[in-house]
């Protein structure tokens, strides 16, 4: 409907302007299209309201939220709104909730749907290092800077 399209454009514009709280306030508790649920989730992530973002990304289905948040059921990932973009955002939510294994699964599924989503590849790579080592000593930028350091690359060992 024209009203739904107008609401999507309005919410997208507010997000781009950094008005996350206003988007959250206007969209919360309403029957939303998948696109509006995604936009609500993005606003919630920016506001670090991860539980609310998780509900929006899983289409408002509280049974799916329970399966995903408590048990990590991968079948819940089949119901994420907005496909690969939604899976990436759900990975961000899982990281915000300190659930690295779930975040890893989100990014992996995201890349299966859209192998060119570089941000998901970066997060998946970093989490694979974190999960292997259990306690990373550097953030991703510091790690990459160390790996691709000019002097180190020029050595002929």
PDB file of C-alpha atoms in Angstrom:
ATOM      1  CA  UNK A   1       0.000   0.000   0.000  1.00  0.00           C
ATOM      2  CA  UNK A   2       1.135   3.591  -0.498  1.00  0.00           C
ATOM      3  CA  UNK A   3       1.071   4.213   3.254  1.00  0.00           C
ATOM      4  CA  UNK A   4       3.435   1.284   3.891  1.00  0.00           C
ATOM      5  CA  UNK A   5       5.831   2.495   1.201  1.00  0.00           C
ATOM      6  CA  UNK A   6       5.764   6.003   2.662  1.00  0.00           C
ATOM      7  CA  UNK A   7       6.482   4.614   6.143  1.00  0.00           C
ATOM      8  CA  UNK A   8       9.443   2.612   4.790  1.00  0.00           C
ATOM      9  CA  UNK A   9      10.881   5.693   3.065  1.00  0.00           C
ATOM     10  CA  UNK A  10      10.329   7.793   6.187  1.00  0.00           C
ATOM     11  CA  UNK A  11      12.011   5.221   8.463  1.00  0.00           C
ATOM     12  CA  UNK A  12      14.923   4.788   6.048  1.00  0.00           C
ATOM     13  CA  UNK A  13      15.422   8.553   5.884  1.00  0.00           C
ATOM     14  CA  UNK A  14      15.418   8.873   9.672  1.00  0.00           C
ATOM     15  CA  UNK A  15      17.921   6.036   9.996  1.00  0.00           C
ATOM     16  CA  UNK A  16      20.248   7.723   7.540  1.00  0.00           C
ATOM     17  CA  UNK A  17      19.913  10.930   9.572  1.00  0.00           C
ATOM     18  CA  UNK A  18      20.878   9.094  12.759  1.00  0.00           C
ATOM     19  CA  UNK A  19      17.434   9.423  14.365  1.00  0.00           C
ATOM     20  CA  UNK A  20      17.444   5.872  15.732  1.00  0.00           C
ATOM     21  CA  UNK A  21      15.309   6.516  18.808  1.00  0.00           C
ATOM     22  CA  UNK A  22      12.572   8.127  16.731  1.00  0.00           C
ATOM     23  CA  UNK A  23      12.489   5.145  14.338  1.00  0.00           C
ATOM     24  CA  UNK A  24      12.336   2.756  17.275  1.00  0.00           C
ATOM     25  CA  UNK A  25       9.570   4.728  18.962  1.00  0.00           C
ATOM     26  CA  UNK A  26       7.440   4.967  15.805  1.00  0.00           C
ATOM     27  CA  UNK A  27       7.777   1.339  14.692  1.00  0.00           C
ATOM     28  CA  UNK A  28       7.703  -0.523  17.994  1.00  0.00           C
ATOM     29  CA  UNK A  29       4.655  -2.637  18.730  1.00  0.00           C
ATOM     30  CA  UNK A  30       3.128  -2.354  15.270  1.00  0.00           C
ATOM     31  CA  UNK A  31       2.314  -5.001  12.681  1.00  0.00           C
ATOM     32  CA  UNK A  32       5.233  -4.380  10.313  1.00  0.00           C
ATOM     33  CA  UNK A  33       6.302  -5.570   6.887  1.00  0.00           C
ATOM     34  CA  UNK A  34       9.591  -7.515   6.770  1.00  0.00           C
ATOM     35  CA  UNK A  35      11.368  -4.394   5.458  1.00  0.00           C
ATOM     36  CA  UNK A  36      10.097  -2.288   8.365  1.00  0.00           C
ATOM     37  CA  UNK A  37      11.069  -5.022  10.833  1.00  0.00           C
ATOM     38  CA  UNK A  38      14.555  -4.881   9.362  1.00  0.00           C
ATOM     39  CA  UNK A  39      14.702  -1.084   9.690  1.00  0.00           C
ATOM     40  CA  UNK A  40      13.463  -1.326  13.285  1.00  0.00           C
ATOM     41  CA  UNK A  41      16.187  -3.882  14.002  1.00  0.00           C
ATOM     42  CA  UNK A  42      18.883  -1.619  12.550  1.00  0.00           C
ATOM     43  CA  UNK A  43      17.694   1.237  14.779  1.00  0.00           C
ATOM     44  CA  UNK A  44      17.693  -1.074  17.815  1.00  0.00           C
ATOM     45  CA  UNK A  45      21.209  -2.298  17.041  1.00  0.00           C
ATOM     46  CA  UNK A  46      22.453   1.288  16.838  1.00  0.00           C
ATOM     47  CA  UNK A  47      20.820   1.901  20.241  1.00  0.00           C
ATOM     48  CA  UNK A  48      22.297  -1.378  21.594  1.00  0.00           C
ATOM     49  CA  UNK A  49      18.804  -2.769  22.214  1.00  0.00           C
ATOM     50  CA  UNK A  50      19.869  -6.203  21.063  1.00  0.00           C
ATOM     51  CA  UNK A  51      16.955  -8.229  22.442  1.00  0.00           C
ATOM     52  CA  UNK A  52      14.458  -6.013  20.634  1.00  0.00           C
ATOM     53  CA  UNK A  53      16.492  -6.168  17.424  1.00  0.00           C
ATOM     54  CA  UNK A  54      16.527  -9.963  17.652  1.00  0.00           C
ATOM     55  CA  UNK A  55      12.728 -10.068  17.902  1.00  0.00           C
ATOM     56  CA  UNK A  56      12.359  -7.775  14.877  1.00  0.00           C
ATOM     57  CA  UNK A  57      14.831  -9.768  12.767  1.00  0.00           C
ATOM     58  CA  UNK A  58      13.024 -13.010  13.524  1.00  0.00           C
ATOM     59  CA  UNK A  59       9.753 -11.520  12.310  1.00  0.00           C
ATOM     60  CA  UNK A  60       8.314 -10.941  15.762  1.00  0.00           C
ATOM     61  CA  UNK A  61       7.860 -14.698  16.267  1.00  0.00           C
ATOM     62  CA  UNK A  62       8.602 -15.204  19.960  1.00  0.00           C
ATOM     63  CA  UNK A  63       8.845 -18.988  19.566  1.00  0.00           C
ATOM     64  CA  UNK A  64      11.650 -18.533  17.020  1.00  0.00           C
ATOM     65  CA  UNK A  65      13.328 -15.987  19.296  1.00  0.00           C
ATOM     66  CA  UNK A  66      13.230 -18.480  22.168  1.00  0.00           C
ATOM     67  CA  UNK A  67      14.637 -21.305  20.020  1.00  0.00           C
ATOM     68  CA  UNK A  68      17.407 -19.072  18.719  1.00  0.00           C
ATOM     69  CA  UNK A  69      18.374 -17.177  21.860  1.00  0.00           C
ATOM     70  CA  UNK A  70      18.191 -20.072  24.314  1.00  0.00           C
ATOM     71  CA  UNK A  71      19.153 -23.067  22.226  1.00  0.00           C
ATOM     72  CA  UNK A  72      20.835 -21.669  19.098  1.00  0.00           C
ATOM     73  CA  UNK A  73      18.561 -23.655  16.780  1.00  0.00           C
ATOM     74  CA  UNK A  74      19.817 -23.020  13.262  1.00  0.00           C
ATOM     75  CA  UNK A  75      16.337 -23.602  11.803  1.00  0.00           C
ATOM     76  CA  UNK A  76      15.427 -20.155  13.136  1.00  0.00           C
ATOM     77  CA  UNK A  77      17.844 -18.636  10.619  1.00  0.00           C
ATOM     78  CA  UNK A  78      15.521 -19.685   7.789  1.00  0.00           C
ATOM     79  CA  UNK A  79      12.975 -17.128   9.031  1.00  0.00           C
ATOM     80  CA  UNK A  80      15.160 -14.022   9.320  1.00  0.00           C
ATOM     81  CA  UNK A  81      13.680 -10.984   7.550  1.00  0.00           C
ATOM     82  CA  UNK A  82      15.472  -9.447   4.553  1.00  0.00           C
ATOM     83  CA  UNK A  83      17.655 -12.463   3.721  1.00  0.00           C
ATOM     84  CA  UNK A  84      21.423 -12.009   3.813  1.00  0.00           C
ATOM     85  CA  UNK A  85      21.209  -8.450   5.143  1.00  0.00           C
ATOM     86  CA  UNK A  86      19.004  -9.619   8.005  1.00  0.00           C
ATOM     87  CA  UNK A  87      21.365 -12.493   8.779  1.00  0.00           C
ATOM     88  CA  UNK A  88      24.288 -10.076   8.931  1.00  0.00           C
ATOM     89  CA  UNK A  89      22.360  -7.869  11.358  1.00  0.00           C
ATOM     90  CA  UNK A  90      21.392 -10.909  13.461  1.00  0.00           C
ATOM     91  CA  UNK A  91      25.098 -11.732  13.620  1.00  0.00           C
ATOM     92  CA  UNK A  92      25.719  -8.228  14.930  1.00  0.00           C
ATOM     93  CA  UNK A  93      23.002  -8.800  17.545  1.00  0.00           C
ATOM     94  CA  UNK A  94      24.565 -12.109  18.596  1.00  0.00           C
ATOM     95  CA  UNK A  95      27.944 -10.427  18.962  1.00  0.00           C
ATOM     96  CA  UNK A  96      26.328  -7.674  21.014  1.00  0.00           C
ATOM     97  CA  UNK A  97      24.868 -10.352  23.275  1.00  0.00           C
ATOM     98  CA  UNK A  98      28.299 -12.046  23.507  1.00  0.00           C
ATOM     99  CA  UNK A  99      27.125 -15.170  21.669  1.00  0.00           C
ATOM    100  CA  UNK A 100      30.033 -15.684  19.294  1.00  0.00           C
ATOM    101  CA  UNK A 101      29.076 -19.149  18.087  1.00  0.00           C
ATOM    102  CA  UNK A 102      25.609 -17.930  17.080  1.00  0.00           C
ATOM    103  CA  UNK A 103      27.120 -14.894  15.371  1.00  0.00           C
ATOM    104  CA  UNK A 104      29.451 -17.190  13.447  1.00  0.00           C
ATOM    105  CA  UNK A 105      26.468 -19.242  12.220  1.00  0.00           C
ATOM    106  CA  UNK A 106      24.636 -16.086  11.122  1.00  0.00           C
ATOM    107  CA  UNK A 107      27.596 -14.837   9.094  1.00  0.00           C
ATOM    108  CA  UNK A 108      28.169 -18.263   7.543  1.00  0.00           C
ATOM    109  CA  UNK A 109      24.535 -18.505   6.417  1.00  0.00           C
ATOM    110  CA  UNK A 110      24.674 -14.895   5.200  1.00  0.00           C
ATOM    111  CA  UNK A 111      27.636 -15.750   2.984  1.00  0.00           C
ATOM    112  CA  UNK A 112      25.843 -18.802   1.598  1.00  0.00           C
ATOM    113  CA  UNK A 113      23.062 -16.495   0.414  1.00  0.00           C
ATOM    114  CA  UNK A 114      25.323 -13.655  -0.708  1.00  0.00           C
ATOM    115  CA  UNK A 115      28.991 -14.640  -1.093  1.00  0.00           C
ATOM    116  CA  UNK A 116      29.997 -11.068  -1.952  1.00  0.00           C
ATOM    117  CA  UNK A 117      28.962  -9.531   1.389  1.00  0.00           C
ATOM    118  CA  UNK A 118      32.438  -8.523   2.500  1.00  0.00           C
ATOM    119  CA  UNK A 119      31.397  -7.273   5.948  1.00  0.00           C
ATOM    120  CA  UNK A 120      30.050 -10.757   6.789  1.00  0.00           C
ATOM    121  CA  UNK A 121      33.258 -12.344   5.502  1.00  0.00           C
ATOM    122  CA  UNK A 122      35.338 -10.066   7.739  1.00  0.00           C
ATOM    123  CA  UNK A 123      33.266 -10.894  10.821  1.00  0.00           C
ATOM    124  CA  UNK A 124      33.244 -14.624  10.014  1.00  0.00           C
ATOM    125  CA  UNK A 125      37.037 -14.614   9.613  1.00  0.00           C
ATOM    126  CA  UNK A 126      37.562 -12.723  12.836  1.00  0.00           C
ATOM    127  CA  UNK A 127      35.174 -14.936  14.786  1.00  0.00           C
ATOM    128  CA  UNK A 128      36.847 -18.076  13.459  1.00  0.00           C
ATOM    129  CA  UNK A 129      40.110 -16.770  14.941  1.00  0.00           C
ATOM    130  CA  UNK A 130      38.391 -15.825  18.190  1.00  0.00           C
ATOM    131  CA  UNK A 131      36.665 -19.166  18.559  1.00  0.00           C
ATOM    132  CA  UNK A 132      39.862 -21.053  17.804  1.00  0.00           C
ATOM    133  CA  UNK A 133      41.962 -19.029  20.255  1.00  0.00           C
ATOM    134  CA  UNK A 134      39.112 -18.310  22.704  1.00  0.00           C
ATOM    135  CA  UNK A 135      40.771 -15.057  23.799  1.00  0.00           C
ATOM    136  CA  UNK A 136      41.895 -12.749  21.003  1.00  0.00           C
ATOM    137  CA  UNK A 137      44.556 -10.282  22.040  1.00  0.00           C
ATOM    138  CA  UNK A 138      43.794  -7.762  19.275  1.00  0.00           C
ATOM    139  CA  UNK A 139      40.839  -6.266  17.504  1.00  0.00           C
ATOM    140  CA  UNK A 140      40.429  -7.057  13.766  1.00  0.00           C
ATOM    141  CA  UNK A 141      42.143  -3.864  12.566  1.00  0.00           C
ATOM    142  CA  UNK A 142      45.205  -4.397  14.757  1.00  0.00           C
ATOM    143  CA  UNK A 143      45.405  -8.013  13.628  1.00  0.00           C
ATOM    144  CA  UNK A 144      45.215  -7.069   9.931  1.00  0.00           C
ATOM    145  CA  UNK A 145      47.770  -4.291  10.402  1.00  0.00           C
ATOM    146  CA  UNK A 146      50.169  -6.819  11.921  1.00  0.00           C
ATOM    147  CA  UNK A 147      49.642  -9.368   9.176  1.00  0.00           C
ATOM    148  CA  UNK A 148      49.997  -6.892   6.332  1.00  0.00           C
ATOM    149  CA  UNK A 149      52.791  -4.829   7.853  1.00  0.00           C
ATOM    150  CA  UNK A 150      55.072  -3.557   5.060  1.00  0.00           C
ATOM    151  CA  UNK A 151      58.356  -4.740   6.622  1.00  0.00           C
ATOM    152  CA  UNK A 152      56.929  -8.163   7.346  1.00  0.00           C
ATOM    153  CA  UNK A 153      55.707  -8.623   3.767  1.00  0.00           C
ATOM    154  CA  UNK A 154      59.048  -7.605   2.322  1.00  0.00           C
ATOM    155  CA  UNK A 155      61.046 -10.212   4.297  1.00  0.00           C
ATOM    156  CA  UNK A 156      62.263 -13.217   2.364  1.00  0.00           C
ATOM    157  CA  UNK A 157      62.218 -15.856   5.086  1.00  0.00           C
TER     158      UNK A 157
END
